[in-house]
Amino acid sequence: MKKTVPTQEFGEYRIRLMKDSEAPAVVNLYRAVYGDHFPIKEMYDPRFIVEQQEAGLMYRVVAVDPSEKVVAHHAMYRLEETYRGLYEAGQGMVSPEYRGKGFSNVLQDYIGRKLAAAVGVEEFWGESVTNHVMMQKAALHVGVKESGIELEVMPAESYAAEKSAPGRVGVVVCFLAVKEKPHTVFLPSPYAGLLKRIYENGKRDRTFEAGVQGLPEGVRTRYADTFIASAGVLRVSLFEAGKDVEEVIAGLVKKYTAAGAVVLQVLLPLDKPYSGAVTEVLNRRGFFFSALIPRWFDADGLLLQRLVHPTHYNNMQIYSDFARDMLEFIIQDRARAETLAAC
């Protein structure tokens, strides 16, 4: 769907929505930064880029110089299985010769202040890579609040072109509320303390209850699964869980590890009083804390992760004290969950 958003001046550059004719230039940016190894291969198809923007699934903001050359880019996009008002801001890229000019900050600010209003965004979430701290700093600059860390989610091949990472790369997860939705969240006991810290740090309007109910009778587990084979990443959104949830999770783990998944993620809704029971099932299967993602289901989502390989934590660059605290919690929770899974 076409949107009209005002252009913003930035020195001699202009910040605006991508024109259809600029999709090939955006593809060139992906190649300059990632070579041919960005994990979502459709991003190398100019026609796909145009279609996604027309459908309202992925908007792209570019910085152009006086000759209309695209020199930087940031995107705003949503997944079809998530709440329609939730968008992710990410895939920021700056041509190597134009770095250090502040494009990351101004592009993110444009998305948050101008594009979001035009589209009707209610909540942002984002992922800032941990092979450097520049994107983490830029995200905090526009006011986001950090809510967790996804380990190993980006494949090493994505960074081969610039030789900027020695292995797979994690991300710091963050959120920014545009339109608050107060609601009750049921906190699983292993994560109640950390989740309250995240909510309080983000100044979110939530009522806390303990997620202590058992799994409901007569309910079949409903979910959506997305597997990015080139990245080895599986993401499962659990819309509803019943007593068959452990069997469902076991089947998905078996299916996708055989297909090459090395990072497995499950999101569960925190507006369900049985959130603790689902968390217990996932912990027994080796899943551990990753992040809080507000409004994933319209209600908030708790992201748990399971990894096939060890993580080289010393290779991660974490900027804020709060994110470092979360990483320490995640490392300890991983050890706990993997011990449970081994029993």
Short mmCIF file of C-alpha atoms in Angstrom, two decimals:
data_model
loop_
_atom_site.label_atom_id
_atom_site.label_comp_id
_atom_site.label_asym_id
_atom_site.label_seq_id
_atom_site.Cartn_x
_atom_site.Cartn_y
_atom_site.Cartn_z
CA MET A 1 0.00 0.00 0.00
CA LYS A 2 1.36 3.38 -1.01
CA LYS A 3 2.09 5.79 1.84
CA THR A 4 2.87 9.48 1.64
CA VAL A 5 5.52 10.43 4.18
CA PRO A 6 7.33 13.79 4.19
CA THR A 7 10.99 13.89 3.16
CA GLN A 8 13.48 14.96 5.83
CA GLU A 9 16.65 16.91 5.16
CA PHE A 10 19.89 15.69 6.74
CA GLY A 11 22.65 18.04 5.72
CA GLU A 12 23.18 17.53 2.01
CA TYR A 13 21.30 14.22 2.17
CA ARG A 14 17.58 13.47 2.14
CA ILE A 15 15.74 10.82 4.15
CA ARG A 16 12.57 9.37 2.62
CA LEU A 17 10.66 6.25 1.64
CA MET A 18 12.28 4.10 -1.03
CA LYS A 19 10.99 4.60 -4.57
CA ASP A 20 10.22 1.46 -6.59
CA SER A 21 13.06 2.32 -8.98
CA GLU A 22 15.54 2.23 -6.07
CA ALA A 23 14.97 -1.43 -5.17
CA PRO A 24 18.07 -2.53 -7.17
CA ALA A 25 20.16 0.00 -5.22
CA VAL A 26 18.87 -1.51 -1.97
CA VAL A 27 19.89 -4.97 -3.23
CA ASN A 28 23.36 -3.55 -3.91
CA LEU A 29 23.54 -2.42 -0.28
CA TYR A 30 22.78 -5.95 0.92
CA ARG A 31 25.59 -7.23 -1.30
CA ALA A 32 28.02 -4.56 -0.09
CA VAL A 33 27.39 -5.45 3.55
CA TYR A 34 26.56 -9.18 3.46
CA GLY A 35 27.92 -10.38 0.13
CA ASP A 36 25.50 -13.05 -1.09
CA HIS A 37 24.95 -14.42 2.43
CA PHE A 38 22.07 -12.46 3.93
CA PRO A 39 19.94 -15.32 5.32
CA ILE A 40 16.65 -14.20 3.73
CA LYS A 41 17.45 -14.69 0.06
CA GLU A 42 14.38 -12.81 -1.18
CA MET A 43 16.16 -9.60 -0.17
CA TYR A 44 18.26 -9.96 -3.33
CA ASP A 45 15.15 -9.77 -5.52
CA PRO A 46 14.16 -6.15 -6.41
CA ARG A 47 10.66 -7.23 -7.41
CA PHE A 48 10.08 -8.90 -4.01
CA ILE A 49 11.28 -5.74 -2.26
CA VAL A 50 8.78 -3.62 -4.20
CA GLU A 51 5.92 -6.09 -3.61
CA GLN A 52 6.56 -6.19 0.14
CA GLN A 53 6.42 -2.41 0.37
CA GLU A 54 3.23 -2.26 -1.71
CA ALA A 55 1.62 -4.89 0.56
CA GLY A 56 2.52 -2.96 3.71
CA LEU A 57 4.65 -5.81 5.04
CA MET A 58 8.03 -4.11 4.68
CA TYR A 59 8.66 -0.40 4.28
CA ARG A 60 12.15 0.83 3.42
CA VAL A 61 13.61 4.20 4.31
CA VAL A 62 16.67 5.38 2.39
CA ALA A 63 19.19 8.17 2.61
CA VAL A 64 20.09 9.66 -0.77
CA ASP A 65 22.82 12.11 -1.72
CA PRO A 66 22.28 15.16 -3.99
CA SER A 67 22.59 12.92 -7.07
CA GLU A 68 19.83 10.62 -5.68
CA LYS A 69 22.30 7.81 -4.98
CA VAL A 70 21.12 5.50 -2.17
CA VAL A 71 23.83 5.54 0.51
CA ALA A 72 22.01 4.09 3.54
CA HIS A 73 18.87 2.15 4.39
CA HIS A 74 16.71 1.00 7.28
CA ALA A 75 13.53 -1.07 7.12
CA MET A 76 10.28 -1.40 9.06
CA TYR A 77 8.42 -4.69 8.66
CA ARG A 78 6.03 -7.14 10.24
CA LEU A 79 5.42 -10.85 10.17
CA GLU A 80 2.05 -12.16 9.06
CA GLU A 81 1.60 -14.32 12.18
CA THR A 82 2.14 -11.41 14.60
CA TYR A 83 -0.24 -8.67 15.70
CA ARG A 84 -0.86 -6.19 12.85
CA GLY A 85 0.20 -3.20 14.94
CA LEU A 86 3.62 -4.69 15.76
CA TYR A 87 6.49 -3.85 13.44
CA GLU A 88 10.16 -4.62 13.60
CA ALA A 89 12.71 -1.96 12.74
CA GLY A 90 15.92 -3.46 11.38
CA GLN A 91 18.19 -4.39 8.50
CA GLY A 92 20.01 -1.09 8.80
CA MET A 93 22.85 -0.76 6.29
CA VAL A 94 25.24 2.06 5.36
CA SER A 95 27.58 1.99 2.37
CA PRO A 96 31.10 1.56 3.75
CA GLU A 97 32.35 4.90 2.40
CA TYR A 98 29.46 6.80 4.10
CA ARG A 99 29.78 5.40 7.62
CA GLY A 100 30.36 7.61 10.62
CA LYS A 101 27.96 10.32 9.41
CA GLY A 102 25.06 9.51 11.74
CA PHE A 103 22.78 7.77 9.23
CA SER A 104 21.77 4.98 11.65
CA ASN A 105 20.37 7.44 14.17
CA VAL A 106 18.55 9.64 11.66
CA LEU A 107 17.01 6.71 9.76
CA GLN A 108 15.70 5.11 12.95
CA ASP A 109 14.39 8.47 14.14
CA TYR A 110 12.56 8.97 10.82
CA ILE A 111 10.93 5.54 11.12
CA GLY A 112 9.88 6.14 14.72
CA ARG A 113 8.55 9.67 14.27
CA LYS A 114 7.22 9.89 10.72
CA LEU A 115 6.73 6.51 9.10
CA ALA A 116 5.16 4.89 12.18
CA ALA A 117 2.47 7.55 12.34
CA ALA A 118 1.65 7.15 8.65
CA VAL A 119 1.33 3.36 8.93
CA GLY A 120 -0.45 3.18 12.30
CA VAL A 121 2.25 1.34 14.25
CA GLU A 122 1.40 0.60 17.88
CA GLU A 123 4.62 -1.14 18.93
CA PHE A 124 8.14 -1.56 17.63
CA TRP A 125 10.58 -4.31 18.34
CA GLY A 126 14.08 -4.71 17.02
CA GLU A 127 17.30 -6.69 17.03
CA SER A 128 20.75 -5.06 17.31
CA VAL A 129 23.67 -7.29 16.35
CA THR A 130 26.37 -8.12 18.91
CA ASN A 131 29.44 -8.25 16.67
CA HIS A 132 29.68 -4.49 17.30
CA VAL A 133 27.83 -1.96 19.48
CA MET A 134 26.97 0.72 16.90
CA MET A 135 23.41 -0.47 16.29
CA GLN A 136 22.83 -1.02 20.02
CA LYS A 137 23.86 2.59 20.67
CA ALA A 138 21.71 3.89 17.81
CA ALA A 139 18.67 2.00 19.10
CA LEU A 140 19.06 3.37 22.63
CA HIS A 141 19.50 6.85 21.13
CA VAL A 142 15.92 6.79 19.78
CA GLY A 143 14.50 5.66 23.13
CA VAL A 144 14.04 1.90 22.84
CA LYS A 145 14.22 -0.34 25.89
CA GLU A 146 16.16 -3.61 25.85
CA SER A 147 14.33 -6.83 26.68
CA GLY A 148 16.62 -9.80 26.02
CA ILE A 149 19.22 -11.42 23.80
CA GLU A 150 18.88 -13.96 21.01
CA LEU A 151 22.04 -16.06 20.81
CA GLU A 152 23.62 -17.23 17.53
CA VAL A 153 20.64 -16.12 15.42
CA MET A 154 22.64 -14.78 12.45
CA PRO A 155 24.89 -17.16 10.46
CA ALA A 156 28.61 -16.44 10.21
CA GLU A 157 28.43 -16.36 6.41
CA SER A 158 26.42 -13.13 6.59
CA TYR A 159 29.50 -11.32 7.89
CA ALA A 160 32.13 -12.88 5.66
CA ALA A 161 32.09 -10.01 3.14
CA GLU A 162 33.26 -7.50 5.76
CA LYS A 163 35.04 -10.03 7.99
CA SER A 164 33.22 -8.49 10.95
CA ALA A 165 32.47 -11.64 12.98
CA PRO A 166 34.39 -14.85 13.76
CA GLY A 167 31.23 -16.99 13.98
CA ARG A 168 27.46 -16.81 14.36
CA VAL A 169 26.16 -13.52 15.74
CA GLY A 170 23.57 -12.81 18.41
CA VAL A 171 21.27 -9.81 18.79
CA VAL A 172 20.04 -7.60 21.62
CA VAL A 173 16.23 -7.44 21.52
CA CYS A 174 14.49 -4.13 22.22
CA PHE A 175 11.04 -2.54 22.09
CA LEU A 176 9.40 0.87 21.85
CA ALA A 177 5.74 1.46 22.69
CA VAL A 178 3.88 3.84 20.38
CA LYS A 179 0.39 3.09 21.71
CA GLU A 180 0.24 1.31 25.04
CA LYS A 181 -2.15 -1.57 25.69
CA PRO A 182 -2.50 -2.22 29.43
CA HIS A 183 -3.25 -5.86 30.18
CA THR A 184 -2.59 -8.65 32.65
CA VAL A 185 0.45 -10.86 32.13
CA PHE A 186 1.00 -14.21 33.81
CA LEU A 187 4.65 -14.59 34.73
CA PRO A 188 6.37 -18.02 34.81
CA SER A 189 8.17 -18.32 38.13
CA PRO A 190 11.73 -18.84 36.74
CA TYR A 191 11.50 -15.52 34.89
CA ALA A 192 9.19 -13.42 37.07
CA GLY A 193 11.98 -11.34 38.57
CA LEU A 194 13.71 -10.56 35.29
CA LEU A 195 10.45 -9.89 33.45
CA LYS A 196 9.38 -7.40 36.11
CA ARG A 197 12.73 -5.61 35.72
CA ILE A 198 12.24 -5.44 31.94
CA TYR A 199 8.69 -4.13 32.28
CA GLU A 200 9.71 -1.57 34.90
CA ASN A 201 12.69 -0.42 32.85
CA GLY A 202 10.34 0.05 29.89
CA LYS A 203 7.71 1.80 32.04
CA ARG A 204 5.00 -0.54 30.72
CA ASP A 205 1.47 -0.58 32.09
CA ARG A 206 0.92 -4.20 33.08
CA THR A 207 -0.80 -6.09 35.88
CA PHE A 208 1.26 -9.05 37.10
CA GLU A 209 -0.16 -12.42 38.06
CA ALA A 210 1.59 -15.73 38.62
CA GLY A 211 1.36 -18.16 35.69
CA VAL A 212 0.53 -21.18 37.80
CA GLN A 213 -2.48 -22.83 36.14
CA GLY A 214 -2.12 -26.23 34.55
CA LEU A 215 -2.52 -26.86 30.84
CA PRO A 216 -6.19 -26.81 29.80
CA GLU A 217 -8.18 -29.93 29.01
CA GLY A 218 -9.72 -30.43 25.58
CA VAL A 219 -7.52 -27.84 23.84
CA ARG A 220 -5.24 -28.64 20.92
CA THR A 221 -2.02 -26.70 20.62
CA ARG A 222 -2.12 -24.13 17.79
CA TYR A 223 1.06 -22.66 16.38
CA ALA A 224 2.80 -21.16 13.35
CA ASP A 225 6.31 -22.29 12.46
CA THR A 226 8.83 -20.49 10.27
CA PHE A 227 12.10 -22.12 9.27
CA ILE A 228 14.85 -20.07 7.62
CA ALA A 229 16.95 -22.91 6.23
CA SER A 230 19.83 -20.72 5.07
CA ALA A 231 20.25 -19.40 8.63
CA GLY A 232 19.41 -22.65 10.42
CA VAL A 233 16.78 -20.82 12.51
CA LEU A 234 13.33 -22.08 13.50
CA ARG A 235 10.78 -19.73 15.10
CA VAL A 236 7.51 -21.09 16.51
CA SER A 237 4.64 -18.89 17.72
CA LEU A 238 2.35 -20.76 20.13
CA PHE A 239 -1.09 -19.19 19.92
CA GLU A 240 -2.70 -21.67 22.30
CA ALA A 241 -1.40 -24.67 24.21
CA GLY A 242 -3.07 -27.83 25.43
CA LYS A 243 -1.85 -31.00 27.07
CA ASP A 244 -0.36 -32.08 23.73
CA VAL A 245 2.13 -29.19 23.75
CA GLU A 246 5.10 -31.33 24.83
CA GLU A 247 4.43 -33.80 22.02
CA VAL A 248 4.08 -30.91 19.55
CA ILE A 249 7.36 -29.31 20.65
CA ALA A 250 9.19 -32.64 20.57
CA GLY A 251 7.95 -33.26 17.04
CA LEU A 252 9.04 -29.80 15.84
CA VAL A 253 12.47 -30.14 17.43
CA LYS A 254 13.00 -33.54 15.81
CA LYS A 255 11.75 -32.38 12.40
CA TYR A 256 13.75 -29.19 12.17
CA THR A 257 17.01 -30.31 13.76
CA ALA A 258 17.02 -33.06 11.13
CA ALA A 259 16.49 -30.30 8.54
CA GLY A 260 19.49 -28.35 9.83
CA ALA A 261 18.11 -26.03 12.51
CA VAL A 262 20.81 -24.96 14.97
CA VAL A 263 18.77 -22.21 16.66
CA LEU A 264 15.24 -23.08 17.78
CA GLN A 265 12.94 -20.42 19.21
CA VAL A 266 9.46 -20.60 20.72
CA LEU A 267 7.23 -17.65 21.58
CA LEU A 268 4.44 -18.19 24.09
CA PRO A 269 1.65 -15.77 25.05
CA LEU A 270 1.86 -14.21 28.50
CA ASP A 271 -1.86 -13.47 28.73
CA LYS A 272 -2.51 -17.16 29.39
CA PRO A 273 -2.61 -18.27 33.05
CA TYR A 274 -0.89 -21.53 32.05
CA SER A 275 2.28 -19.74 30.83
CA GLY A 276 4.26 -21.34 33.65
CA ALA A 277 3.20 -24.85 32.60
CA VAL A 278 4.30 -24.22 29.00
CA THR A 279 7.59 -22.75 30.22
CA GLU A 280 8.20 -25.87 32.33
CA VAL A 281 7.64 -28.08 29.27
CA LEU A 282 10.04 -26.01 27.20
CA ASN A 283 12.68 -25.91 29.95
CA ARG A 284 12.59 -29.71 30.10
CA ARG A 285 13.27 -29.70 26.34
CA GLY A 286 16.36 -27.49 26.77
CA PHE A 287 14.75 -24.13 25.98
CA PHE A 288 15.91 -21.17 28.07
CA PHE A 289 15.16 -17.46 28.38
CA SER A 290 15.74 -15.21 25.40
CA ALA A 291 13.53 -12.11 25.49
CA LEU A 292 10.26 -10.39 26.19
CA ILE A 293 8.55 -9.11 23.01
CA PRO A 294 5.56 -6.92 23.90
CA ARG A 295 2.45 -7.23 21.70
CA TRP A 296 3.71 -10.21 19.65
CA PHE A 297 0.25 -11.78 19.95
CA ASP A 298 -1.32 -8.39 20.65
CA ALA A 299 -0.69 -9.66 24.16
CA ASP A 300 2.97 -9.90 25.12
CA GLY A 301 5.16 -12.82 24.07
CA LEU A 302 7.92 -14.63 25.96
CA LEU A 303 10.70 -15.89 23.69
CA LEU A 304 12.64 -19.00 24.70
CA GLN A 305 15.58 -20.42 22.76
CA ARG A 306 17.43 -23.70 22.35
CA LEU A 307 20.81 -24.05 20.65
CA VAL A 308 22.53 -27.03 19.09
CA HIS A 309 26.09 -25.70 19.51
CA PRO A 310 27.97 -23.97 22.33
CA THR A 311 28.19 -20.17 22.29
CA HIS A 312 31.45 -18.21 22.37
CA TYR A 313 30.23 -15.50 24.72
CA ASN A 314 33.56 -13.66 24.67
CA ASN A 315 32.94 -12.77 21.02
CA MET A 316 29.77 -10.85 21.91
CA GLN A 317 29.98 -7.07 22.24
CA ILE A 318 27.30 -5.80 24.61
CA TYR A 319 26.95 -2.06 25.17
CA SER A 320 24.60 -1.43 28.12
CA ASP A 321 24.86 -2.63 31.70
CA PHE A 322 21.26 -3.85 31.56
CA ALA A 323 21.93 -6.00 28.49
CA ARG A 324 25.04 -7.42 30.17
CA ASP A 325 22.93 -8.34 33.20
CA MET A 326 20.44 -10.10 30.92
CA LEU A 327 23.24 -12.01 29.19
CA GLU A 328 24.52 -13.26 32.54
CA PHE A 329 20.99 -14.43 33.43
CA ILE A 330 20.65 -16.17 30.05
CA ILE A 331 23.96 -18.00 30.47
CA GLN A 332 22.85 -19.31 33.88
CA ASP A 333 19.37 -20.20 32.66
CA ARG A 334 20.82 -22.08 29.70
CA ALA A 335 22.89 -24.22 32.05
CA ARG A 336 19.77 -24.92 34.15
CA ALA A 337 17.58 -25.86 31.17
CA GLU A 338 20.23 -28.01 29.50
CA THR A 339 20.71 -29.87 32.80
CA LEU A 340 16.96 -30.50 32.98
CA ALA A 341 16.94 -31.73 29.38
CA ALA A 342 19.78 -34.14 30.10
CA CYS A 343 17.94 -35.80 33.01
#
